[in-house]
Short mmCIF file of C-alpha atoms in Angstrom, two decimals:
data_model
loop_
_atom_site.label_atom_id
_atom_site.label_comp_id
_atom_site.label_asym_id
_atom_site.label_seq_id
_atom_site.Cartn_x
_atom_site.Cartn_y
_atom_site.Cartn_z
CA MET A 720 -5.33 -25.00 -40.27
CA THR A 721 -6.13 -25.61 -36.61
CA GLU A 722 -4.24 -22.55 -35.40
CA GLU A 723 -5.46 -20.24 -38.16
CA LYS A 724 -9.11 -21.08 -37.57
CA ASN A 725 -8.88 -21.20 -33.78
CA THR A 726 -10.28 -24.71 -33.81
CA SER A 727 -9.83 -27.19 -30.97
CA ILE A 728 -9.20 -30.73 -32.21
CA SER A 729 -8.25 -33.47 -29.77
CA GLN A 730 -5.15 -35.43 -30.69
CA LEU A 731 -7.31 -38.53 -30.19
CA ALA A 732 -9.84 -37.45 -32.83
CA LEU A 733 -9.62 -38.62 -36.45
CA VAL A 734 -10.26 -35.70 -38.80
CA ASN A 735 -9.77 -36.16 -42.53
CA ALA A 736 -7.66 -33.50 -44.22
CA GLY A 737 -10.47 -32.90 -46.72
CA ALA A 738 -12.93 -31.75 -44.05
CA VAL A 739 -13.70 -28.02 -44.06
CA LEU A 740 -13.94 -26.61 -40.52
CA GLY A 741 -15.23 -23.18 -39.59
CA GLU A 742 -13.87 -20.78 -37.01
CA GLY A 743 -13.87 -22.13 -33.47
CA VAL A 744 -14.98 -25.69 -34.24
CA ARG A 745 -14.32 -28.10 -31.38
CA ILE A 746 -13.80 -31.82 -31.97
CA ASP A 747 -13.36 -34.05 -28.93
CA ALA A 748 -11.48 -37.32 -28.41
CA PHE A 749 -12.42 -40.36 -30.50
CA ALA A 750 -14.71 -38.38 -32.79
CA ILE A 751 -14.38 -39.20 -36.51
CA VAL A 752 -14.82 -36.59 -39.25
CA GLU A 753 -14.58 -38.01 -42.76
CA ASP A 754 -13.68 -36.40 -46.09
CA ASN A 755 -16.27 -34.26 -47.94
CA VAL A 756 -17.59 -32.77 -44.70
CA GLU A 757 -18.32 -29.12 -43.86
CA ILE A 758 -18.73 -27.98 -40.25
CA GLY A 759 -19.76 -24.40 -39.47
CA ALA A 760 -18.23 -21.97 -37.02
CA GLY A 761 -18.56 -22.70 -33.32
CA THR A 762 -19.94 -26.21 -33.72
CA HIS A 763 -18.97 -28.83 -31.12
CA ILE A 764 -18.50 -32.47 -32.15
CA HIS A 765 -18.50 -34.45 -28.90
CA ALA A 766 -16.44 -37.52 -28.05
CA GLY A 767 -17.17 -40.58 -30.16
CA ALA A 768 -19.48 -38.86 -32.64
CA ILE A 769 -19.09 -39.83 -36.31
CA VAL A 770 -19.54 -37.24 -39.05
CA ARG A 771 -19.51 -39.10 -42.35
CA SER A 772 -18.89 -38.03 -45.92
CA GLY A 773 -21.64 -35.76 -47.22
CA ALA A 774 -22.38 -34.03 -43.91
CA ARG A 775 -23.01 -30.29 -44.01
CA ILE A 776 -23.35 -29.03 -40.45
CA GLY A 777 -24.18 -25.41 -39.69
CA CYS A 778 -22.84 -22.98 -37.11
CA GLN A 779 -23.14 -23.29 -33.32
CA CYS A 780 -24.45 -26.86 -33.48
CA GLU A 781 -23.79 -29.68 -31.03
CA VAL A 782 -23.36 -33.29 -32.06
CA HIS A 783 -23.31 -35.38 -28.89
CA PRO A 784 -21.43 -38.63 -28.22
CA TYR A 785 -21.97 -41.57 -30.59
CA ALA A 786 -24.33 -39.77 -32.93
CA VAL A 787 -23.82 -40.58 -36.62
CA ILE A 788 -24.44 -37.84 -39.18
CA ALA A 789 -24.71 -38.63 -42.91
CA GLY A 790 -24.71 -42.39 -42.54
CA VAL A 791 -25.29 -44.48 -45.66
CA PRO A 792 -29.07 -44.70 -46.32
CA GLN A 793 -30.87 -47.84 -45.20
CA ASP A 794 -32.59 -48.04 -48.56
CA LEU A 795 -32.20 -50.75 -51.20
CA LYS A 796 -32.45 -48.23 -54.06
CA PHE A 797 -29.31 -46.44 -52.88
CA ARG A 798 -26.46 -47.11 -55.29
CA GLY A 799 -23.64 -45.14 -53.72
CA GLU A 800 -24.52 -41.81 -55.35
CA GLU A 801 -23.00 -38.67 -53.83
CA THR A 802 -25.62 -37.11 -51.58
CA THR A 803 -25.70 -35.00 -48.44
CA ALA A 804 -27.15 -34.61 -44.96
CA ILE A 805 -27.64 -30.95 -44.10
CA ILE A 806 -27.98 -29.68 -40.52
CA GLY A 807 -28.96 -26.04 -39.93
CA ASP A 808 -27.50 -23.59 -37.43
CA ARG A 809 -27.83 -24.04 -33.66
CA THR A 810 -29.33 -27.50 -33.95
CA VAL A 811 -28.60 -30.01 -31.19
CA ILE A 812 -28.14 -33.68 -32.04
CA ARG A 813 -28.14 -35.81 -28.89
CA GLU A 814 -26.54 -39.16 -28.06
CA TYR A 815 -26.85 -42.08 -30.51
CA VAL A 816 -28.97 -40.16 -33.00
CA THR A 817 -28.60 -41.38 -36.59
CA VAL A 818 -29.19 -39.12 -39.58
CA SER A 819 -28.92 -40.78 -42.99
CA ARG A 820 -27.89 -38.84 -46.06
CA GLY A 821 -30.14 -38.65 -49.11
CA THR A 822 -30.62 -40.92 -52.09
CA ALA A 823 -31.20 -40.16 -55.76
CA SER A 824 -34.83 -39.43 -54.83
CA ARG A 825 -34.05 -36.01 -53.30
CA ASP A 826 -30.23 -36.00 -53.08
CA LYS A 827 -30.30 -34.77 -49.50
CA THR A 828 -31.65 -35.14 -46.01
CA VAL A 829 -32.33 -31.80 -44.32
CA ILE A 830 -32.72 -30.82 -40.67
CA GLY A 831 -33.35 -27.11 -40.18
CA SER A 832 -32.02 -24.58 -37.71
CA ASP A 833 -32.73 -24.45 -33.96
CA CYS A 834 -33.92 -28.06 -33.86
CA LEU A 835 -33.52 -30.58 -31.04
CA ILE A 836 -33.15 -34.23 -32.00
CA MET A 837 -33.16 -36.24 -28.77
CA ALA A 838 -31.23 -39.40 -27.96
CA TYR A 839 -31.66 -42.57 -30.02
CA ALA A 840 -33.86 -40.90 -32.65
CA HIS A 841 -33.44 -41.83 -36.32
CA VAL A 842 -33.98 -39.47 -39.27
CA ALA A 843 -33.94 -41.51 -42.46
CA HIS A 844 -32.88 -40.70 -46.01
CA ASP A 845 -34.42 -37.76 -47.87
CA CYS A 846 -36.39 -36.44 -44.89
CA VAL A 847 -36.92 -32.68 -44.69
CA LEU A 848 -37.33 -31.14 -41.23
CA GLY A 849 -38.04 -27.43 -40.86
CA ASP A 850 -36.79 -25.03 -38.19
CA HIS A 851 -37.47 -25.34 -34.44
CA VAL A 852 -38.54 -28.98 -34.78
CA ILE A 853 -38.27 -31.21 -31.70
CA ILE A 854 -37.96 -34.98 -32.10
CA GLY A 855 -38.34 -36.91 -28.83
CA ASN A 856 -36.19 -39.74 -27.55
CA ALA A 857 -36.17 -42.91 -29.67
CA SER A 858 -38.59 -41.59 -32.28
CA GLN A 859 -38.05 -43.19 -35.68
CA ILE A 860 -38.63 -41.15 -38.83
CA ALA A 861 -38.82 -43.19 -42.04
CA GLY A 862 -37.64 -42.07 -45.44
CA GLU A 863 -38.91 -38.99 -47.28
CA VAL A 864 -40.97 -37.68 -44.38
CA GLU A 865 -41.57 -33.92 -44.20
CA ILE A 866 -41.90 -32.20 -40.82
CA ASP A 867 -42.74 -28.51 -40.90
CA ASP A 868 -41.51 -25.70 -38.62
CA TRP A 869 -42.17 -25.87 -34.87
CA ALA A 870 -43.65 -29.38 -34.96
CA ILE A 871 -43.03 -31.54 -31.87
CA LEU A 872 -42.88 -35.32 -31.79
CA SER A 873 -42.83 -36.80 -28.31
CA GLY A 874 -40.82 -39.91 -27.42
CA SER A 875 -40.96 -43.21 -29.32
CA VAL A 876 -43.11 -41.95 -32.19
CA LEU A 877 -43.03 -44.06 -35.36
CA VAL A 878 -43.53 -42.14 -38.59
CA HIS A 879 -44.34 -43.99 -41.84
CA GLN A 880 -42.44 -43.09 -44.99
CA PHE A 881 -43.74 -40.23 -47.18
CA THR A 882 -45.82 -38.82 -44.32
CA ARG A 883 -46.06 -35.06 -43.76
CA ILE A 884 -46.40 -33.42 -40.35
CA GLY A 885 -47.68 -29.85 -40.25
CA ARG A 886 -46.25 -26.84 -38.48
CA HIS A 887 -46.97 -26.17 -34.81
CA SER A 888 -48.45 -29.64 -34.38
CA MET A 889 -47.78 -31.96 -31.45
CA THR A 890 -47.76 -35.75 -31.56
CA GLN A 891 -48.24 -37.86 -28.41
CA GLY A 892 -45.47 -40.23 -27.36
CA GLY A 893 -45.72 -43.77 -28.66
CA SER A 894 -47.93 -42.80 -31.60
CA LYS A 895 -47.83 -44.60 -34.94
CA VAL A 896 -48.13 -41.97 -37.65
CA THR A 897 -49.39 -43.34 -40.97
CA LYS A 898 -51.42 -40.35 -42.13
CA ASP A 899 -50.54 -36.68 -42.54
CA ILE A 900 -50.92 -34.48 -39.46
CA PRO A 901 -52.35 -31.06 -40.34
CA PRO A 902 -50.86 -27.85 -38.94
CA TYR A 903 -51.65 -26.67 -35.39
CA ALA A 904 -53.12 -30.05 -34.41
CA VAL A 905 -52.59 -32.27 -31.38
CA VAL A 906 -52.78 -35.96 -32.26
CA ALA A 907 -52.84 -38.95 -29.93
CA ARG A 908 -54.57 -42.28 -29.16
CA GLU A 909 -54.36 -45.65 -30.90
CA PRO A 910 -55.11 -45.56 -33.75
CA ILE A 911 -53.88 -42.00 -34.01
CA ALA A 912 -56.56 -39.30 -34.20
CA PHE A 913 -57.07 -35.54 -34.02
CA CYS A 914 -57.54 -34.47 -30.39
CA GLY A 915 -57.73 -30.69 -30.66
CA ILE A 916 -55.48 -27.79 -31.54
CA ASN A 917 -52.09 -27.14 -29.96
CA LEU A 918 -53.44 -24.37 -27.75
CA VAL A 919 -50.51 -24.21 -25.32
CA GLY A 920 -47.92 -24.20 -28.09
CA LEU A 921 -49.71 -21.52 -30.07
CA ARG A 922 -49.96 -19.21 -27.08
CA ARG A 923 -46.30 -19.74 -26.26
CA ARG A 924 -45.45 -18.67 -29.81
CA ASP A 925 -47.49 -15.48 -29.53
CA PHE A 926 -50.45 -16.38 -31.71
CA THR A 927 -53.28 -13.93 -31.01
CA GLU A 928 -56.59 -15.09 -29.57
CA ASP A 929 -58.27 -14.23 -32.88
CA GLU A 930 -55.79 -16.42 -34.78
CA ILE A 931 -56.28 -19.26 -32.34
CA ARG A 932 -60.07 -18.92 -32.54
CA LEU A 933 -60.01 -19.14 -36.34
CA ILE A 934 -57.81 -22.25 -36.23
CA GLY A 935 -60.23 -23.84 -33.77
CA ASP A 936 -63.22 -22.93 -35.94
CA ALA A 937 -61.57 -24.47 -39.00
CA TYR A 938 -61.00 -27.77 -37.26
CA ARG A 939 -64.51 -27.82 -35.79
CA ILE A 940 -65.84 -27.59 -39.34
CA LEU A 941 -63.43 -30.28 -40.51
CA TYR A 942 -63.90 -32.78 -37.70
CA ALA A 943 -67.13 -32.01 -35.82
CA GLN A 944 -69.81 -31.19 -38.39
CA GLY A 945 -70.06 -34.55 -40.11
CA LEU A 946 -68.90 -33.22 -43.48
CA ASN A 947 -66.63 -35.08 -45.85
CA VAL A 948 -63.22 -33.51 -46.35
CA SER A 949 -64.03 -31.77 -49.64
CA ASP A 950 -67.21 -30.19 -48.30
CA ALA A 951 -65.48 -29.20 -45.07
CA LEU A 952 -62.73 -27.41 -47.00
CA GLU A 953 -65.30 -25.52 -49.05
CA GLU A 954 -67.10 -24.50 -45.85
CA ILE A 955 -63.84 -23.35 -44.25
CA GLU A 956 -62.98 -21.31 -47.33
CA SER A 957 -66.38 -19.69 -47.63
CA SER A 958 -67.16 -19.02 -43.96
CA LEU A 959 -63.83 -18.07 -42.37
CA GLU A 960 -61.71 -14.98 -42.87
CA ASP A 961 -58.83 -15.34 -45.34
CA THR A 962 -55.74 -15.44 -43.10
CA PRO A 963 -52.33 -17.11 -43.37
CA GLU A 964 -53.49 -19.75 -40.88
CA ARG A 965 -56.60 -20.58 -42.89
CA ARG A 966 -54.58 -20.78 -46.11
CA ARG A 967 -52.01 -23.10 -44.52
CA ILE A 968 -54.72 -25.47 -43.30
CA LEU A 969 -56.47 -25.55 -46.67
CA ASP A 970 -53.27 -25.91 -48.69
CA PHE A 971 -51.91 -28.64 -46.43
CA ILE A 972 -55.04 -30.78 -46.62
CA ARG A 973 -55.58 -30.26 -50.34
CA ASN A 974 -51.99 -31.26 -51.06
CA SER A 975 -52.00 -34.27 -48.75
CA LYS A 976 -51.07 -37.44 -50.63
CA ARG A 977 -51.63 -39.90 -47.79
CA GLY A 978 -54.75 -38.25 -46.37
CA ILE A 979 -54.98 -36.65 -42.95
CA VAL A 980 -55.56 -38.26 -39.56
CA LYS A 981 -59.16 -38.90 -38.62
CA GLY A 982 -61.08 -37.19 -35.84
#
């Protein structure tokens, strides 16, 4: 199998015969790959990393030393059911990261493509992370959290279970996230609060000035006019142009189960 697939497996690695390896996979010394694992083409499993049963890792990923993918959930309701941890293509998992597999709640933990999960971070059971997400060093993501595309969490952020973090948002290091963070927002301080829109990030991702202006107007109505949330959403809907950005803001807030961060 190694020769046919052009894989590179160290003689000091432990790779179960039931693991399915794509073309050009590299597995370094002292790495462990258990049964019921799939690893996509070109992925590199570094020395000492552990890829446990239920892992589904995409193509061109990197799993750095001593990371653990698809570990057993740290959840008392887990009863040994067969679940998965899914990692998208080109995602980088740095040293000592732990990613738990799912429970019966959702059956899977998902990290999207082109993500960066920095050292010592934890992604708990049944979380769903979109594409291009960055999780800073030592951030801890509790169970069943949803993090949308392009969101950035700085270092040592603590995220409460069932929280949702919107796309293109940025969370200051050391924050304690107990409420939902709406899209395009920058949040910081203690207790955590809305501090403006992610202007730098939006410009880097080629949002137009008109799109950025509308996002800013929406959040001024929400946070600066003294309206309650329901009235603010009605004002946003009636006074601002119908755009994908406006719809995402409205849908996110209306569907928030924990409520959004305060201003």
